[in-house]
Coordinates of C-alpha atoms and ligand atoms in Angstrom, one line a residue:
M3 CA 21.1 -20.3 4.7
L4 CA 18.4 -19.8 7.4
T5 CA 16.4 -22.9 7.3
R6 CA 13.6 -23.6 9.6
R7 CA 15.8 -26.1 11.6
N8 CA 18.2 -23.5 11.9
T9 CA 15.6 -20.7 12.8
L10 CA 14.4 -23.1 15.7
V11 CA 17.9 -23.7 16.9
A12 CA 18.6 -20.1 16.9
L13 CA 15.5 -19.3 18.4
G14 CA 16.1 -22.2 21.0
A15 CA 19.3 -20.3 22.0
L16 CA 17.8 -17.1 22.9
P17 CA 16.8 -16.5 26.5
L18 CA 13.2 -15.8 27.4
L19 CA 13.2 -12.1 28.8
S20 CA 11.4 -11.2 31.7
A21 CA 9.1 -8.6 30.9
Q22 CA 9.3 -7.1 34.5
K23 CA 13.1 -6.7 33.9
V24 CA 12.7 -5.2 30.2
L25 CA 10.1 -2.8 31.7
A26 CA 12.2 -1.8 34.7
A27 CA 15.2 -0.7 32.2
T28 CA 13.2 1.9 30.3
T29 CA 10.6 4.5 31.1
V30 CA 8.8 3.9 27.6
N31 CA 5.9 2.0 26.9
P32 CA 7.3 -0.6 24.5
F33 CA 4.2 -0.6 22.1
T34 CA 5.6 2.8 20.4
L35 CA 4.5 1.8 16.9
G36 CA 0.7 1.4 17.8
V37 CA -1.3 -1.6 16.5
A38 CA -2.6 -2.9 13.1
S39 CA -4.7 -5.6 11.8
G40 CA -4.8 -7.0 8.3
N41 CA -5.8 -9.7 5.6
P42 CA -9.3 -9.6 6.6
K43 CA -11.3 -12.8 5.5
P44 CA -14.5 -14.2 6.7
D45 CA -13.1 -16.4 9.2
S46 CA -9.7 -14.6 9.9
V47 CA -7.6 -11.8 10.6
I48 CA -4.0 -11.0 11.4
L49 CA -3.3 -8.9 14.5
W50 CA 0.0 -7.0 14.4
T51 CA 2.2 -5.0 16.8
R52 CA 5.9 -4.9 17.8
L53 CA 7.8 -4.5 21.1
A54 CA 10.0 -1.3 20.3
P55 CA 10.9 0.7 23.6
D56 CA 13.6 2.6 21.4
P57 CA 12.1 2.5 18.0
L58 CA 14.4 4.5 16.0
K59 CA 17.6 2.6 17.3
G60 CA 16.8 -0.6 16.3
G61 CA 13.7 -1.2 18.6
G62 CA 15.7 -1.3 21.9
M63 CA 14.8 -4.6 23.2
P64 CA 17.5 -6.7 24.8
V65 CA 18.5 -9.7 22.9
G66 CA 16.0 -12.7 23.7
R67 CA 12.4 -14.1 23.2
A68 CA 9.4 -12.3 24.8
L69 CA 6.0 -13.2 25.4
V70 CA 3.3 -10.9 24.1
R71 CA -0.1 -11.6 25.4
Y72 CA -3.3 -10.4 23.3
K73 CA -6.7 -10.0 24.1
V74 CA -9.8 -9.8 21.7
C75 CA -13.2 -8.6 22.8
L76 CA -16.5 -7.8 21.4
D77 CA -16.8 -4.3 22.8
V78 CA -14.6 -1.3 22.8
E79 CA -14.5 -1.0 26.6
M80 CA -12.8 -4.5 26.5
T81 CA -15.1 -6.2 29.0
K82 CA -16.7 -9.0 26.6
T83 CA -13.7 -11.2 26.1
F84 CA -13.9 -13.4 22.9
R85 CA -10.4 -14.7 23.0
E86 CA -6.9 -14.5 24.6
G87 CA -3.6 -16.0 23.9
Q88 CA 0.1 -15.1 23.7
F89 CA 2.9 -14.9 21.0
E90 CA 6.3 -15.4 21.2
T91 CA 8.3 -12.7 19.6
S92 CA 12.3 -12.5 19.2
D93 CA 15.2 -10.7 17.6
L94 CA 14.9 -12.5 14.6
D95 CA 11.7 -10.6 13.5
A96 CA 12.5 -7.4 15.4
H97 CA 10.2 -8.4 18.2
S98 CA 7.1 -8.1 15.9
V99 CA 3.9 -9.8 16.7
H100 CA 1.8 -11.5 13.9
V101 CA -1.4 -13.2 15.3
L102 CA -3.3 -15.4 13.2
L103 CA -6.9 -15.0 14.8
D104 CA -9.2 -17.9 12.9
G105 CA -12.2 -19.5 13.4
L106 CA -14.2 -16.2 13.4
Q107 CA -17.7 -15.4 12.1
P108 CA -18.1 -13.4 8.8
G109 CA -19.0 -9.6 9.0
H110 CA -18.3 -9.4 12.7
E111 CA -16.5 -6.4 14.4
F112 CA -13.7 -7.2 17.1
F113 CA -11.6 -5.1 19.3
Y114 CA -8.0 -6.3 20.4
Q115 CA -5.1 -5.1 22.7
F116 CA -1.6 -6.5 23.4
M117 CA -0.1 -6.9 26.7
F118 CA 3.6 -7.2 27.7
G119 CA 4.1 -7.5 31.8
D120 CA 2.2 -4.5 32.8
A121 CA 2.4 -2.5 29.8
T122 CA -0.6 -2.3 27.4
S123 CA -0.9 -1.2 23.8
A124 CA -3.6 1.1 22.5
I125 CA -6.8 -0.8 21.4
G126 CA -7.6 -1.6 17.7
R127 CA -10.6 -2.4 15.8
T128 CA -11.0 -4.8 13.1
R129 CA -13.6 -6.7 11.2
T130 CA -13.9 -9.9 9.2
T131 CA -15.4 -9.7 5.8
S132 CA -18.5 -11.0 4.4
P133 CA -19.9 -11.5 1.0
M134 CA -23.4 -10.9 2.5
D135 CA -22.8 -7.5 3.6
A136 CA -25.2 -5.3 1.4
S137 CA -22.6 -2.5 1.3
A138 CA -19.1 -1.7 1.8
K139 CA -16.7 1.2 2.9
L140 CA -13.2 1.0 1.5
A141 CA -10.5 3.6 1.9
L142 CA -7.8 4.0 -0.9
A143 CA -4.3 5.2 0.2
S144 CA -0.8 5.5 -0.9
C145 CA 2.2 7.6 -1.0
N146 CA 2.9 8.9 2.5
A147 CA 6.2 10.7 2.2
Y148 CA 7.3 11.6 5.7
E149 CA 9.3 14.5 4.9
S150 CA 6.9 15.9 2.4
G151 CA 3.8 16.6 4.6
Y152 CA 2.0 15.4 7.8
F153 CA -0.5 12.4 7.9
A154 CA -3.7 14.3 8.5
A155 CA -5.5 12.4 5.9
F156 CA -5.0 9.2 7.9
A157 CA -6.5 11.0 11.1
D158 CA -9.7 11.7 8.5
M159 CA -9.5 8.1 7.4
A160 CA -9.6 6.8 10.9
A161 CA -12.5 9.1 11.8
W162 CA -14.4 7.6 8.8
T163 CA -14.0 3.9 10.3
P164 CA -13.8 2.0 7.1
D165 CA -14.4 -1.7 6.7
C166 CA -10.9 -1.8 5.4
V167 CA -8.2 0.4 4.0
I168 CA -6.4 -0.7 0.8
H169 CA -2.8 0.6 0.9
V170 CA -1.2 0.2 -2.6
G171 CA 2.2 1.1 -1.8
D172 CA 4.9 3.8 -0.9
Y173 CA 4.4 3.4 2.7
I174 CA 7.8 4.4 3.2
Y175 CA 10.3 6.5 1.1
E176 CA 14.0 5.1 1.0
G177 CA 15.5 8.6 0.4
G178 CA 18.0 10.2 2.6
I179 CA 17.7 13.5 5.0
G180 CA 16.3 16.5 3.2
R181 CA 16.4 19.9 4.2
L182 CA 13.9 21.6 6.3
G183 CA 11.6 24.5 4.6
M184 CA 11.0 25.5 1.1
N185 CA 13.1 23.6 -1.2
T186 CA 13.2 24.0 -5.2
R187 CA 13.2 21.5 -7.8
L188 CA 13.7 21.5 -11.4
V189 CA 10.8 19.9 -13.2
D190 CA 10.5 20.1 -17.0
G191 CA 12.7 23.1 -17.1
K192 CA 10.8 24.9 -14.5
E193 CA 11.8 25.7 -11.0
L194 CA 9.1 24.7 -8.5
S195 CA 9.2 24.9 -4.6
F196 CA 8.3 22.3 -2.3
E197 CA 8.0 22.2 1.3
T198 CA 9.9 19.8 3.7
V199 CA 8.1 19.7 7.1
R200 CA 9.9 17.0 8.8
L201 CA 13.2 15.1 8.2
H202 CA 14.1 11.2 7.7
N203 CA 16.4 9.5 10.1
S204 CA 19.0 8.2 7.9
P205 CA 20.8 8.4 4.5
E206 CA 19.0 6.4 1.7
T207 CA 17.9 3.0 3.3
K208 CA 19.9 -0.2 2.2
S209 CA 20.4 -2.3 5.1
L210 CA 17.9 -4.1 7.3
W211 CA 18.8 -2.0 10.4
D212 CA 18.2 1.2 8.0
Y213 CA 14.7 -0.2 6.9
R214 CA 13.6 -1.1 10.4
N215 CA 14.3 2.3 11.6
R216 CA 12.7 3.9 8.7
Y217 CA 9.3 1.9 9.1
A218 CA 9.6 2.7 12.8
L219 CA 10.1 6.6 12.1
Y220 CA 6.9 6.5 9.9
K221 CA 5.0 4.4 12.5
T222 CA 5.6 6.6 15.2
D223 CA 3.2 9.1 13.6
P224 CA 0.0 9.2 15.4
D225 CA -2.3 9.6 12.7
L226 CA -0.9 6.6 10.9
Q227 CA -1.4 4.6 14.0
A228 CA -4.9 5.7 14.1
A229 CA -5.6 4.8 10.7
H230 CA -4.4 1.1 11.6
A231 CA -6.2 1.0 14.9
A232 CA -9.4 1.8 13.2
A233 CA -9.8 -0.9 10.5
P234 CA -8.1 -3.9 8.9
W235 CA -5.6 -3.1 5.9
I236 CA -4.8 -4.9 2.9
V237 CA -1.2 -3.8 1.6
A238 CA 1.1 -4.3 -1.3
M239 CA 4.1 -2.4 -1.8
D240 CA 5.1 -0.2 -4.6
D241 CA 8.6 0.9 -5.4
H242 CA 9.7 3.2 -2.5
E243 CA 9.6 0.4 0.0
I244 CA 12.9 -0.7 -1.7
D245 CA 14.0 1.6 -4.3
N246 CA 12.6 4.1 -6.8
N247 CA 11.2 2.4 -10.1
W248 CA 12.8 -1.1 -9.3
A249 CA 11.3 -3.9 -11.5
G250 CA 11.9 -7.5 -10.7
D251 CA 15.6 -7.7 -9.6
I252 CA 16.5 -4.5 -11.5
P253 CA 17.1 -1.4 -9.4
E254 CA 16.5 2.0 -10.6
D255 CA 19.9 2.8 -11.5
P256 CA 22.0 -0.3 -12.2
D257 CA 25.2 2.0 -12.9
Q258 CA 24.9 2.8 -9.3
Q259 CA 24.2 -0.7 -7.6
T260 CA 25.3 -4.1 -8.6
S261 CA 22.7 -6.7 -9.1
L262 CA 24.2 -8.4 -5.9
E263 CA 23.8 -5.2 -3.8
F264 CA 20.4 -5.0 -4.9
K265 CA 19.4 -8.6 -4.2
V266 CA 20.7 -8.0 -0.6
R267 CA 19.0 -4.8 -0.2
K268 CA 15.6 -6.4 -1.4
I269 CA 15.8 -9.2 1.3
A270 CA 16.5 -6.3 4.0
A271 CA 13.5 -4.4 2.6
L272 CA 10.9 -7.3 2.3
K273 CA 12.1 -8.4 5.8
A274 CA 11.3 -5.2 7.5
Y275 CA 8.1 -4.7 5.6
Y276 CA 6.8 -8.0 7.0
E277 CA 8.1 -7.2 10.4
H278 CA 6.0 -3.9 10.3
M279 CA 2.8 -4.9 8.3
P280 CA -0.1 -6.9 9.6
I281 CA 0.5 -9.6 7.0
E282 CA 0.8 -13.5 7.7
K283 CA 3.8 -14.9 6.0
P284 CA 7.3 -13.7 6.1
P285 CA 9.4 -13.5 2.7
M286 CA 10.8 -16.5 1.5
I287 CA 14.4 -16.3 1.2
Q288 CA 16.7 -18.7 -0.6
G289 CA 20.3 -17.7 -0.9
L290 CA 20.0 -14.4 -2.4
E291 CA 16.3 -14.7 -4.0
A292 CA 13.5 -13.5 -1.8
S293 CA 10.0 -13.1 -2.6
L294 CA 6.8 -12.0 -0.4
Q295 CA 3.5 -13.1 -1.2
M296 CA 1.4 -9.7 -1.7
F297 CA -1.3 -10.3 -4.3
G298 CA -4.4 -11.7 -3.1
L299 CA -8.1 -11.9 -3.1
Y300 CA -10.6 -10.3 -0.6
R301 CA -14.3 -10.0 -0.7
F302 CA -16.3 -6.9 1.0
G303 CA -19.9 -7.0 0.4
P304 CA -20.6 -6.3 -3.2
A305 CA -17.1 -5.9 -4.1
Q306 CA -14.6 -8.6 -5.0
V307 CA -11.0 -7.0 -4.8
H308 CA -7.8 -8.6 -6.6
L309 CA -5.0 -6.7 -4.5
L310 CA -2.1 -6.7 -7.3
D311 CA 1.6 -6.8 -7.0
T312 CA 3.2 -5.0 -9.8
R313 CA 6.7 -4.8 -8.7
Q314 CA 8.1 -8.2 -7.5
F315 CA 7.3 -10.0 -11.0
R316 CA 7.5 -7.0 -13.4
S317 CA 9.8 -6.5 -16.5
D318 CA 12.1 -3.6 -16.6
Q319 CA 10.2 -0.2 -17.9
P320 CA 10.5 -0.1 -21.7
C321 CA 11.5 3.2 -23.6
G322 CA 12.7 5.3 -20.4
Q323 CA 11.9 6.5 -17.1
G324 CA 11.5 10.3 -17.7
F325 CA 8.9 12.5 -15.8
P326 CA 6.4 12.9 -16.6
G327 CA 6.8 10.6 -19.6
D328 CA 8.6 9.4 -22.6
T329 CA 7.5 8.9 -26.2
A330 CA 6.2 5.4 -27.2
C331 CA 8.7 3.2 -28.8
D332 CA 8.8 0.0 -30.3
A333 CA 9.9 -1.9 -27.1
M334 CA 6.5 -1.3 -25.8
N335 CA 4.9 -4.0 -28.3
D336 CA 6.8 -6.9 -27.0
P337 CA 4.1 -9.1 -25.8
S338 CA 6.4 -10.7 -23.0
L339 CA 6.6 -7.3 -21.2
T340 CA 4.6 -7.9 -17.9
M341 CA 3.8 -6.1 -14.7
T342 CA 2.5 -9.0 -12.7
G343 CA 4.2 -12.0 -14.1
Q344 CA 2.5 -14.7 -15.9
A345 CA 1.5 -16.7 -12.6
Q346 CA -0.3 -13.7 -11.3
E347 CA -2.1 -13.0 -14.5
A348 CA -3.4 -16.5 -14.6
W349 CA -4.6 -16.2 -11.0
L350 CA -6.3 -13.0 -11.7
F351 CA -8.1 -14.3 -14.7
D352 CA -9.1 -17.4 -12.9
A353 CA -10.4 -15.3 -9.8
L354 CA -12.5 -12.9 -12.3
K355 CA -13.9 -15.9 -14.1
R356 CA -15.2 -17.3 -10.8
S357 CA -16.4 -14.1 -9.3
N358 CA -20.4 -13.7 -8.8
A359 CA -19.6 -10.2 -7.0
P360 CA -21.7 -7.2 -8.4
F361 CA -18.3 -5.1 -8.5
N362 CA -14.7 -6.7 -9.5
V363 CA -12.0 -4.5 -8.2
L364 CA -8.3 -4.4 -9.3
A365 CA -6.2 -2.6 -6.8
S366 CA -3.1 -1.6 -8.6
Q367 CA -0.1 0.4 -7.6
T368 CA -0.1 2.5 -10.8
W369 CA -2.4 4.2 -13.0
F370 CA -4.3 1.7 -15.4
A371 CA -6.2 3.9 -17.8
P372 CA -3.9 5.8 -20.3
Y373 CA -2.8 9.4 -19.7
R374 CA -0.8 11.0 -22.6
Y375 CA 1.2 14.1 -22.2
N376 CA 1.1 15.2 -25.9
A377 CA -1.6 15.7 -28.4
P378 CA -2.7 13.0 -30.9
P379 CA -1.9 11.8 -33.5
E380 CA 1.6 11.9 -32.6
A381 CA 3.0 8.7 -30.9
P382 CA 1.7 9.2 -27.1
R383 CA 4.1 10.4 -24.7
V384 CA 3.2 8.4 -21.4
N385 CA 4.8 7.4 -18.1
M386 CA 6.7 4.1 -18.8
D387 CA 6.6 3.0 -15.1
Q388 CA 2.5 2.8 -15.1
W389 CA 0.4 0.5 -17.2
D390 CA 0.9 2.7 -20.1
G391 CA 4.3 1.2 -20.5
Y392 CA 2.8 -2.5 -20.4
G393 CA 0.1 -1.8 -22.9
V394 CA 0.0 -5.3 -24.4
Q395 CA -0.6 -6.8 -21.1
R396 CA -3.1 -4.0 -20.2
Q397 CA -5.2 -4.9 -23.2
R398 CA -5.2 -8.6 -22.3
I399 CA -6.7 -7.4 -18.8
I400 CA -9.3 -5.4 -20.6
D401 CA -10.3 -7.9 -23.0
A402 CA -10.9 -10.3 -20.0
L403 CA -12.7 -7.5 -18.3
A404 CA -14.9 -6.9 -21.3
N405 CA -15.8 -10.7 -21.5
G406 CA -18.9 -10.5 -18.9
I407 CA -17.1 -9.3 -15.7
A408 CA -19.4 -7.0 -13.9
N409 CA -18.7 -3.6 -13.3
P410 CA -14.9 -3.4 -13.4
V411 CA -13.1 -0.8 -11.2
V412 CA -9.6 -0.3 -10.8
L413 CA -8.3 1.7 -7.9
S414 CA -4.6 3.0 -8.3
G415 CA -1.9 5.0 -6.3
D416 CA 1.4 5.9 -7.1
W417 CA 1.1 9.2 -9.2
H418 CA 0.5 11.6 -6.4
S419 CA -2.6 13.0 -8.2
A420 CA -6.3 12.4 -8.0
S421 CA -8.1 11.2 -11.0
A422 CA -11.5 9.5 -12.1
M423 CA -10.9 7.7 -15.6
R424 CA -13.2 5.8 -17.7
I425 CA -11.6 2.5 -19.1
H426 CA -12.6 1.9 -22.8
E427 CA -12.3 -1.3 -24.7
R428 CA -9.5 0.4 -27.0
P429 CA -8.1 2.5 -23.9
Y430 CA -6.9 5.4 -26.0
D431 CA -10.2 5.6 -28.1
P432 CA -13.1 7.2 -25.9
R433 CA -15.8 6.3 -28.7
S434 CA -14.9 2.7 -28.1
K435 CA -17.0 0.5 -25.4
R436 CA -16.8 1.6 -21.8
I437 CA -15.8 -1.3 -19.9
G438 CA -14.9 0.2 -16.3
H439 CA -13.6 2.9 -14.2
N440 CA -9.9 3.8 -12.9
F441 CA -10.3 5.7 -9.4
C442 CA -6.6 6.9 -8.6
G443 CA -6.3 8.6 -5.1
T444 CA -3.8 11.3 -4.7
S445 CA -0.9 10.9 -2.1
I446 CA -1.3 11.0 1.6
S447 CA 1.5 13.6 1.8
S448 CA 3.9 13.2 -1.2
H449 CA 4.5 16.0 -3.5
C450 CA 3.4 16.0 -7.3
P451 CA 5.9 18.0 -9.3
W452 CA 3.9 16.9 -12.2
A453 CA 0.6 18.5 -11.5
G454 CA 0.9 21.3 -14.0
A455 CA 1.8 18.7 -16.8
L456 CA -1.5 16.9 -16.0
D457 CA -3.6 19.9 -16.0
A458 CA -1.9 20.9 -19.3
A459 CA -2.6 17.6 -20.9
K460 CA -6.1 17.1 -19.8
S461 CA -7.8 17.9 -23.2
Y462 CA -5.6 15.1 -25.0
N463 CA -7.4 12.6 -22.7
P464 CA -10.9 12.7 -23.1
H465 CA -11.6 9.7 -21.1
V466 CA -10.6 11.5 -18.1
D467 CA -13.6 12.9 -15.9
Y468 CA -11.3 14.5 -13.2
V469 CA -7.9 15.0 -12.5
D470 CA -5.9 17.1 -9.7
G471 CA -2.4 16.6 -8.8
S472 CA -2.4 20.0 -6.4
K473 CA -4.1 18.3 -3.1
R474 CA -3.1 15.6 -0.6
G475 CA -5.6 13.0 0.5
Y476 CA -7.4 9.6 -0.3
I477 CA -10.5 8.2 -1.6
R478 CA -13.4 6.9 0.4
S479 CA -15.5 4.3 -1.7
T480 CA -18.9 3.5 -0.7
I481 CA -20.1 0.6 -2.6
D482 CA -23.7 -1.2 -2.8
R483 CA -25.2 -3.4 -5.4
N484 CA -25.7 -0.8 -7.9
N485 CA -23.4 2.0 -7.5
W486 CA -19.9 3.1 -6.3
T487 CA -19.3 6.3 -4.9
A488 CA -15.7 7.6 -4.8
T489 CA -15.4 10.4 -2.4
Y490 CA -12.0 12.1 -3.0
R491 CA -10.9 13.8 0.5
T492 CA -8.3 16.2 0.7
V493 CA -6.4 17.9 3.4
D494 CA -7.2 21.7 3.6
Q495 CA -3.8 22.7 5.0
P496 CA -1.1 20.2 4.1
S497 CA 1.7 21.8 6.3
N498 CA -0.4 21.7 9.3
P499 CA -0.5 18.3 11.2
K500 CA -3.8 19.0 12.6
S501 CA -5.5 20.1 9.3
K502 CA -9.2 19.3 8.8
S503 CA -10.0 17.3 5.5
S504 CA -12.9 17.8 3.2
T505 CA -14.5 16.5 -0.1
A506 CA -13.0 17.7 -3.3
I507 CA -15.5 15.8 -5.3
E508 CA -17.6 12.9 -5.5
M509 CA -17.9 10.7 -8.5
R510 CA -20.7 7.9 -9.0
T511 CA -20.3 5.1 -11.6
R512 CA -23.9 5.2 -12.3
D513 CA -23.4 9.0 -13.4
L514 CA -20.4 8.4 -15.4
Ligands
FE2_1 FE1 4.6 7.8 -4.3

């Protein structure tokens, strides 16, 4: 077992690398994966980078410890120095850097850069949060499948300079190497075509080596790097950071991988996630049990954001895992079914109760409002991986939100399609009281094979104001005390890496 004492002993045994010698052995600037910041609070933020001169082959650093210097300035020209320091990296964390920059003032902008010997990183911009801000600009992103498309949406996001990017998961996809060009896929009995524009770098990811190289592949994308450099991010993983549709300790296909294999795989995936994300703490690993703190509370001016983790503590999907859905069955009525686990649910209710914010946000991986794929009054056919499969817990949350919580908004990803839905006190009954809104971003690049099924079912879902699975993009939210504007940005040409983006639709809570 890797205890703290063992870790210190292991670290002490590693030689301290000379930056000069490392740089002399390569022609590559080691900051190949860009920079990032995250977990913005009123008085702190995390700064991230990683030394990786050979990013797709394990990183390419010699064995040892390395000192990375950082500089934080008040201006983008990097002349007004605010703070300087250094961080010791090592092989144990893939030479990743996680600096906790604390003691800051709320609502301030900072610029930061890393140095290793003479090599310098890109310059990043970050910002502390403040409940006093009169307004907030939040970008919602999810589902950046590398093979399915380019990341032009991230370039558009960077140009907007949000206060924060909320990424609700599917930052990487674990699948193997596809085939370039047009490919067909059988969806609901119909053959549909999808383009693969670039390729993954290994078979399905299972080991720490695989996951590290997969994160590195994604993070070499210049548009993803630009979006990280433009603003702090808050992140929580969905399923593809480990394995499609995993839940707690249960993989998608328990007949294909044993529980032991899945646990080992999860440790590797959580560790690689930490190594590549601007988050503070590494996963807790005890024997074969691993967990990573992902849910958390953030305040952006008028919006209190509860970032949820709906994978690590979830019960297995009831009634099947069909696409786009399965018919409701008795197993859905089990009150112990949970997306979040009891502790996170209690934390959420407590945080909501204490909130004085004009808007109260749940950032959830999957869609919160219902979406049925068949006509009433039949039992609904819904996607069991989303909140529809966990209706008893959803109702508890709706009841809590309905109990005097100001302007609930749920932000969701996962379903590769954009939507704006009203959340009602009885979620399938649009005549019951409206208690909030669910704004769902489409995918940055992932395909949506069920776009046709969504369109065909729209009339069965009268609480839905907008739905479109045909386009790639993200949501810009502009929030002031009285109104939330969700601007759905979509990529004009998904197979063009330099594509422009434009606004598909704008939804305002005051009009809905
Ligand atoms: Fe996805």
